[in-house]
Coordinates of N, CA, C and O in Angstrom, one line a residue:
X1 N 174.9 64.4 21.3 CA 174.5 64.1 19.9 C 174.6 65.4 19.1 O 174.0 66.4 19.5
X2 N 175.2 65.3 17.9 CA 175.2 66.4 17.0 C 174.0 66.4 16.1 O 173.4 65.4 15.8
X3 N 173.7 67.6 15.7 CA 172.6 67.8 14.7 C 173.2 67.9 13.3 O 174.1 68.8 13.1
X4 N 172.8 67.1 12.4 CA 173.3 67.1 11.0 C 172.3 67.6 10.0 O 171.2 67.1 10.0
X5 N 172.7 68.6 9.3 CA 171.8 69.1 8.2 C 171.9 68.2 7.0 O 173.0 67.8 6.6
X6 N 170.8 67.8 6.4 CA 170.7 66.9 5.3 C 170.3 67.8 4.1 O 169.3 68.5 4.1
X7 N 171.1 67.7 3.0 CA 170.8 68.4 1.8 C 171.1 67.5 0.6 O 172.0 66.7 0.6
X8 N 170.3 67.8 -0.5 CA 170.6 67.0 -1.7 C 170.1 67.9 -2.9 O 169.1 68.6 -2.8
X9 N 170.7 67.7 -4.0 CA 170.3 68.4 -5.3 C 169.1 67.6 -5.9 O 168.5 68.1 -6.8
X10 N 168.9 66.4 -5.4 CA 167.8 65.6 -5.9 C 166.4 65.8 -5.4 O 165.5 65.1 -5.7
X11 N 166.3 66.9 -4.5 CA 165.1 67.4 -4.0 C 165.1 68.9 -4.1 O 166.2 69.5 -4.1
X12 N 164.0 69.5 -4.2 CA 164.0 71.0 -4.4 C 164.5 71.7 -3.1 O 164.2 71.3 -2.0
X13 N 165.2 72.8 -3.4 CA 165.5 73.7 -2.3 C 164.6 74.9 -2.4 O 164.4 75.5 -3.5
X14 N 164.0 75.2 -1.3 CA 163.0 76.3 -1.3 C 163.6 77.6 -0.7 O 164.5 77.5 0.1
X15 N 163.2 78.7 -1.2 CA 163.7 80.0 -0.7 C 163.0 80.3 0.7 O 162.2 81.3 0.8
X16 N 163.2 79.4 1.6 CA 162.6 79.6 2.9 C 163.6 79.2 4.0 O 164.5 78.5 3.7
X17 N 163.4 79.7 5.2 CA 164.4 79.4 6.3 C 164.2 78.0 6.9 O 163.6 77.8 7.9
X18 N 164.6 77.0 6.1 CA 164.4 75.6 6.5 C 165.5 74.7 5.9 O 166.1 75.1 4.9
X19 N 165.7 73.6 6.5 CA 166.6 72.5 5.9 C 165.8 71.5 5.3 O 164.6 71.2 5.7
X20 N 166.3 70.8 4.3 CA 165.6 69.7 3.6 C 165.4 68.6 4.7 O 164.3 67.9 4.7
X21 N 166.3 68.4 5.5 CA 166.2 67.4 6.6 C 167.2 67.7 7.7 O 168.2 68.4 7.5
X22 N 166.9 67.1 8.8 CA 167.8 67.2 10.0 C 167.9 65.9 10.7 O 166.8 65.2 10.9
X23 N 169.1 65.4 11.0 CA 169.3 64.2 11.7 C 169.9 64.5 13.0 O 170.9 65.2 13.1
X24 N 169.4 63.9 14.1 CA 170.0 64.0 15.4 C 169.9 62.6 16.0 O 168.8 62.1 16.2
X25 N 171.1 62.0 16.2 CA 171.1 60.6 16.6 C 170.4 59.7 15.5 O 170.7 59.9 14.3
X26 N 169.6 58.8 15.9 CA 168.9 58.0 15.0 C 167.6 58.6 14.3 O 167.0 58.0 13.5
X27 N 167.3 59.8 14.8 CA 166.0 60.4 14.3 C 166.3 61.4 13.1 O 167.2 62.2 13.2
X28 N 165.5 61.2 12.1 CA 165.7 62.0 10.9 C 164.3 62.6 10.6 O 163.3 61.9 10.4
X29 N 164.2 63.9 10.5 CA 163.0 64.7 10.1 C 163.2 65.3 8.7 O 164.2 66.0 8.5
X30 N 162.4 64.9 7.8 CA 162.4 65.5 6.5 C 161.4 66.6 6.4 O 160.2 66.3 6.7
X31 N 161.8 67.8 6.0 CA 160.9 68.9 5.9 C 159.8 68.6 4.9 O 160.0 67.8 4.0
X32 N 158.7 69.3 5.0 CA 157.6 69.1 4.1 C 158.1 69.3 2.6 O 158.7 70.3 2.3
X33 N 157.8 68.3 1.8 CA 158.2 68.4 0.4 C 157.0 68.7 -0.5 O 155.9 68.3 -0.2
X34 N 157.2 69.5 -1.5 CA 156.2 69.9 -2.4 C 156.5 69.3 -3.8 O 157.5 68.7 -4.0
X35 N 155.5 69.3 -4.7 CA 155.6 68.6 -6.0 C 156.5 69.4 -7.0 O 156.1 69.5 -8.2
X36 N 157.6 69.9 -6.6 CA 158.5 70.6 -7.6 C 159.5 69.6 -8.1 O 160.1 68.8 -7.4
X37 N 159.8 69.7 -9.4 CA 160.9 69.0 -10.0 C 162.2 69.7 -9.5 O 162.4 70.9 -9.7
X38 N 163.1 68.9 -8.9 CA 164.3 69.6 -8.4 C 165.3 70.2 -9.4 O 166.0 71.1 -9.1
X39 N 165.2 69.7 -10.7 CA 166.0 70.2 -11.7 C 165.5 71.5 -12.3 O 166.2 72.4 -12.7
X40 N 164.2 71.6 -12.5 CA 163.6 72.7 -13.2 C 162.9 73.7 -12.3 O 162.7 74.8 -12.6
X41 N 162.5 73.2 -11.1 CA 161.8 74.1 -10.1 C 160.3 74.2 -10.5 O 159.6 74.9 -9.8
X42 N 159.9 73.5 -11.5 CA 158.5 73.6 -12.0 C 157.6 72.6 -11.2 O 158.1 71.5 -10.8
X43 N 156.3 72.9 -11.0 CA 155.4 71.9 -10.4 C 155.2 70.8 -11.4 O 155.0 71.0 -12.6
X44 N 155.2 69.6 -10.8 CA 155.0 68.3 -11.6 C 153.6 67.9 -11.4 O 153.1 67.6 -10.3
X45 N 152.8 67.9 -12.5 CA 151.5 67.4 -12.5 C 150.4 68.4 -12.1 O 150.7 69.3 -11.3
X46 N 149.2 68.2 -12.6 CA 148.1 69.0 -12.2 C 147.0 68.2 -11.4 O 146.0 68.8 -11.0
X47 N 147.3 66.9 -11.2 CA 146.4 66.1 -10.4 C 147.1 65.7 -9.1 O 148.3 65.7 -9.0
X48 N 146.3 65.4 -8.1 CA 146.9 65.1 -6.8 C 147.7 63.8 -6.9 O 148.7 63.6 -6.2
X49 N 147.3 62.9 -7.8 CA 148.1 61.6 -7.9 C 149.5 61.9 -8.5 O 150.4 61.4 -7.9
X50 N 149.6 62.7 -9.5 CA 150.9 63.0 -10.1 C 151.7 63.8 -9.1 O 152.9 63.6 -8.9
X51 N 151.1 64.8 -8.4 CA 151.8 65.6 -7.4 C 152.3 64.7 -6.2 O 153.4 64.9 -5.8
X52 N 151.4 63.8 -5.8 CA 151.8 62.9 -4.7 C 153.0 62.1 -5.0 O 154.0 62.0 -4.2
X53 N 153.0 61.6 -6.2 CA 154.2 60.8 -6.7 C 155.5 61.6 -6.7 O 156.5 61.1 -6.2
X54 N 155.4 62.8 -7.1 CA 156.6 63.7 -7.2 C 157.0 64.1 -5.7 O 158.2 64.0 -5.4
X55 N 156.1 64.4 -4.9 CA 156.4 64.7 -3.5 C 157.1 63.6 -2.9 O 158.1 63.8 -2.2
X56 N 156.6 62.4 -3.1 CA 157.3 61.2 -2.4 C 158.6 60.9 -3.0 O 159.5 60.4 -2.3
X57 N 158.8 61.2 -4.3 CA 160.2 61.1 -4.9 C 161.1 62.1 -4.2 O 162.3 61.8 -3.9
X58 N 160.6 63.3 -3.9 CA 161.4 64.3 -3.2 C 161.7 63.9 -1.8 O 162.9 64.0 -1.3
X59 N 160.7 63.3 -1.1 CA 160.9 62.8 0.3 C 162.0 61.7 0.3 O 162.9 61.7 1.1
X60 N 161.9 60.8 -0.7 CA 162.8 59.7 -0.8 C 164.2 60.2 -1.1 O 165.2 59.6 -0.6
X61 N 164.4 61.2 -1.9 CA 165.7 61.8 -2.2 C 166.4 62.3 -0.9 O 167.6 62.1 -0.7
X62 N 165.6 63.0 -0.1 CA 166.2 63.5 1.2 C 166.5 62.3 2.1 O 167.6 62.3 2.7
X63 N 165.6 61.4 2.2 CA 165.9 60.2 3.0 C 167.2 59.5 2.5 O 168.1 59.2 3.3
X64 N 167.4 59.3 1.2 CA 168.6 58.7 0.6 C 169.8 59.5 1.0 O 170.9 58.9 1.3
X65 N 169.7 60.8 0.9 CA 170.9 61.7 1.2 C 171.3 61.5 2.6 O 172.5 61.7 3.0
X66 N 170.4 61.0 3.5 CA 170.8 60.8 4.9 C 171.1 59.3 5.2 O 171.3 58.9 6.3
X67 N 171.2 58.5 4.1 CA 171.5 57.1 4.3 C 170.3 56.3 4.7 O 170.4 55.2 5.3
X68 N 169.1 56.8 4.4 CA 167.8 56.1 4.8 C 167.0 55.8 3.6 O 167.3 56.2 2.5
X69 N 165.9 55.2 3.9 CA 164.9 54.9 2.8 C 163.5 54.9 3.4 O 163.3 55.1 4.6
X70 N 162.5 54.6 2.6 CA 161.1 54.6 3.1 C 160.9 53.6 4.1 O 160.0 53.7 5.0
X71 N 161.7 52.5 4.1 CA 161.6 51.4 5.1 C 161.9 51.9 6.5 O 161.6 51.3 7.5
X72 N 162.6 53.1 6.6 CA 163.0 53.7 7.9 C 162.0 54.7 8.4 O 162.1 55.1 9.6
X73 N 161.0 55.0 7.6 CA 160.0 56.0 8.0 C 159.0 55.4 8.9 O 158.4 54.3 8.7
X74 N 158.8 56.1 10.0 CA 157.8 55.6 11.0 C 156.5 56.5 10.9 O 155.4 56.0 11.4
X75 N 156.6 57.7 10.3 CA 155.4 58.6 10.3 C 155.6 59.5 9.0 O 156.6 60.1 8.8
X76 N 154.5 59.5 8.3 CA 154.4 60.5 7.2 C 153.2 61.4 7.5 O 152.1 60.9 7.9
X77 N 153.3 62.7 7.3 CA 152.2 63.6 7.5 C 151.9 64.2 6.1 O 152.8 64.7 5.4
X78 N 150.6 64.0 5.7 CA 150.2 64.5 4.4 C 149.3 65.7 4.6 O 148.4 65.7 5.4
X79 N 149.5 66.7 3.8 CA 148.7 67.9 3.8 C 148.1 68.1 2.5 O 148.7 68.2 1.5
X80 N 146.7 68.0 2.5 CA 146.0 68.1 1.2 C 145.2 69.4 1.2 O 144.8 69.9 2.3
X81 N 144.9 69.9 0.0 CA 144.1 71.1 -0.1 C 142.6 70.8 -0.2 O 141.8 71.7 0.0
X82 N 142.2 69.6 -0.5 CA 140.8 69.3 -0.8 C 140.5 67.9 -0.3 O 141.1 66.9 -0.8
X83 N 139.5 67.7 0.6 CA 139.1 66.4 1.0 C 138.7 65.4 -0.1 O 138.9 64.2 0.0
X84 N 138.2 66.0 -1.2 CA 137.8 65.2 -2.4 C 139.0 64.5 -3.0 O 138.8 63.6 -3.8
X85 N 140.2 64.9 -2.7 CA 141.5 64.3 -3.3 C 142.0 63.1 -2.5 O 142.9 62.5 -2.9
X86 N 141.3 62.7 -1.4 CA 141.8 61.7 -0.6 C 142.0 60.3 -1.3 O 143.0 59.7 -1.2
X87 N 141.0 59.9 -2.0 CA 141.1 58.6 -2.7 C 142.2 58.5 -3.7 O 143.0 57.6 -3.7
X88 N 142.3 59.6 -4.5 CA 143.4 59.6 -5.5 C 144.8 59.7 -4.9 O 145.7 59.1 -5.3
X89 N 144.9 60.5 -3.8 CA 146.1 60.6 -3.1 C 146.5 59.2 -2.5 O 147.6 58.8 -2.5
X90 N 145.5 58.5 -1.9 CA 145.7 57.2 -1.3 C 146.3 56.2 -2.3 O 147.2 55.4 -2.0
X91 N 145.7 56.3 -3.5 CA 146.2 55.3 -4.5 C 147.7 55.6 -4.9 O 148.5 54.7 -5.0
X92 N 148.0 56.9 -5.1 CA 149.4 57.2 -5.5 C 150.3 57.0 -4.3 O 151.5 56.5 -4.5
X93 N 149.9 57.2 -3.1 CA 150.6 57.0 -1.9 C 151.0 55.5 -1.7 O 152.1 55.2 -1.5
X94 N 149.9 54.7 -1.8 CA 150.1 53.2 -1.7 C 151.1 52.7 -2.7 O 152.0 51.9 -2.4
X95 N 151.0 53.2 -3.9 CA 151.9 52.7 -5.0 C 153.4 53.1 -4.7 O 154.3 52.4 -5.0
X96 N 153.6 54.3 -4.2 CA 154.9 54.8 -4.0 C 155.5 54.3 -2.7 O 156.7 54.0 -2.7
X97 N 154.8 54.2 -1.7 CA 155.3 53.8 -0.3 C 155.4 52.3 -0.2 O 156.4 51.8 0.3
X98 N 154.3 51.6 -0.6 CA 154.3 50.1 -0.4 C 154.1 49.7 1.0 O 154.4 50.4 2.0
X99 N 153.8 48.4 1.2 CA 153.6 47.8 2.5 C 154.9 47.3 3.1 O 155.8 46.9 2.3
X100 N 155.0 47.3 4.4 CA 154.1 47.7 5.4 C 154.1 49.3 5.4 O 155.2 49.9 5.4
X101 N 152.9 49.8 5.5 CA 152.8 51.3 5.5 C 153.3 51.9 6.9 O 153.0 51.3 7.9
X102 N 153.9 53.1 6.8 CA 154.2 53.7 8.1 C 152.9 54.3 8.7 O 151.9 54.4 8.0
X103 N 153.0 54.8 9.9 CA 151.9 55.6 10.4 C 151.7 56.8 9.6 O 152.6 57.3 8.9
X104 N 150.5 57.4 9.6 CA 150.2 58.6 8.8 C 149.2 59.4 9.4 O 148.2 58.9 10.0
X105 N 149.3 60.7 9.2 CA 148.3 61.7 9.5 C 148.0 62.5 8.3 O 148.9 62.8 7.5
X106 N 146.7 62.7 8.0 CA 146.4 63.6 6.9 C 145.5 64.7 7.4 O 144.6 64.6 8.1
X107 N 146.0 65.9 7.0 CA 145.2 67.1 7.3 C 144.9 67.9 6.1 O 145.6 67.8 5.0
X108 N 144.0 68.8 6.2 CA 143.6 69.7 5.1 C 144.0 71.1 5.4 O 143.8 71.6 6.5
X109 N 144.6 71.7 4.4 CA 145.1 73.1 4.6 C 145.2 73.8 3.2 O 145.0 73.2 2.2
X110 N 145.4 75.1 3.3 CA 145.6 75.8 2.0 C 147.1 75.9 1.7 O 147.9 76.1 2.5
X111 N 147.4 75.6 0.4 CA 148.7 75.7 -0.1 C 148.7 76.7 -1.2 O 147.6 77.1 -1.7
X112 N 149.9 77.2 -1.7 CA 149.9 78.2 -2.8 C 149.1 77.6 -4.0 O 149.1 76.4 -4.2
X113 N 148.6 78.5 -4.8 CA 147.9 78.1 -6.0 C 148.7 77.1 -6.9 O 149.9 77.2 -7.1
X114 N 148.0 76.0 -7.3 CA 148.6 75.0 -8.1 C 149.2 73.8 -7.4 O 149.5 72.8 -7.9
X115 N 149.4 74.0 -6.1 CA 150.0 73.0 -5.2 C 148.8 72.3 -4.5 O 148.0 72.9 -3.8
X116 N 148.8 70.9 -4.6 CA 147.7 70.2 -4.1 C 148.0 69.3 -2.9 O 147.2 68.9 -2.1
X117 N 149.3 69.1 -2.7 CA 149.8 68.2 -1.6 C 151.2 68.5 -1.1 O 152.0 68.9 -1.9
X118 N 151.4 68.3 0.2 CA 152.7 68.4 0.8 C 152.9 67.3 1.7 O 151.9 66.9 2.4
X119 N 154.1 66.7 1.9 CA 154.3 65.5 2.8 C 155.6 65.7 3.5 O 156.6 66.1 2.8
X120 N 155.6 65.5 4.8 CA 156.9 65.4 5.5 C 157.0 64.0 6.1 O 156.1 63.2 6.2
X121 N 158.2 63.7 6.6 CA 158.5 62.4 7.1 C 159.4 62.4 8.3 O 160.2 63.2 8.5
X122 N 159.1 61.4 9.2 CA 159.9 61.2 10.4 C 160.4 59.7 10.2 O 159.7 58.8 10.1
X123 N 161.8 59.6 10.3 CA 162.4 58.3 10.1 C 163.3 58.1 11.3 O 163.8 59.0 12.0
X124 N 163.5 56.8 11.7 CA 164.4 56.4 12.7 C 165.4 55.4 12.1 O 165.0 54.4 11.5
X125 N 166.7 55.8 12.2 CA 167.7 55.0 11.5 C 168.5 54.2 12.5 O 168.6 54.6 13.7
X126 N 169.1 53.1 12.1 CA 170.0 52.3 12.9 C 171.3 53.0 12.9 O 171.8 53.5 11.9
X127 N 171.9 53.1 14.0 CA 173.2 53.8 14.1 C 174.4 52.8 13.8 O 174.3 51.7 13.8

């Protein structure tokens, strides 16, 4: 099985040693996405709800570049900076992802100033 690098201009490219996504066989891993507008590079929103919506747009853009969609996602990992943001993040998450929801893990961590959420995805595609 070959490993395929997934890239798109519709999600931000970070100055870090990582790929936006990697596909090997039917497995697609989307790197953690941040709330950056891919066209301007600016952070979108000052609330966790607005940032979550942008992050999920970025995740979806990488999925689409690989020929996938949210319906192919089996696991999303959410990284929040503050436990108090859980309810607002859940609301934005549910609106963007829709049912049936994939499996999910949520952890709390420190992100750079102004960034409130990061999300990565694991998808399985039909060959």
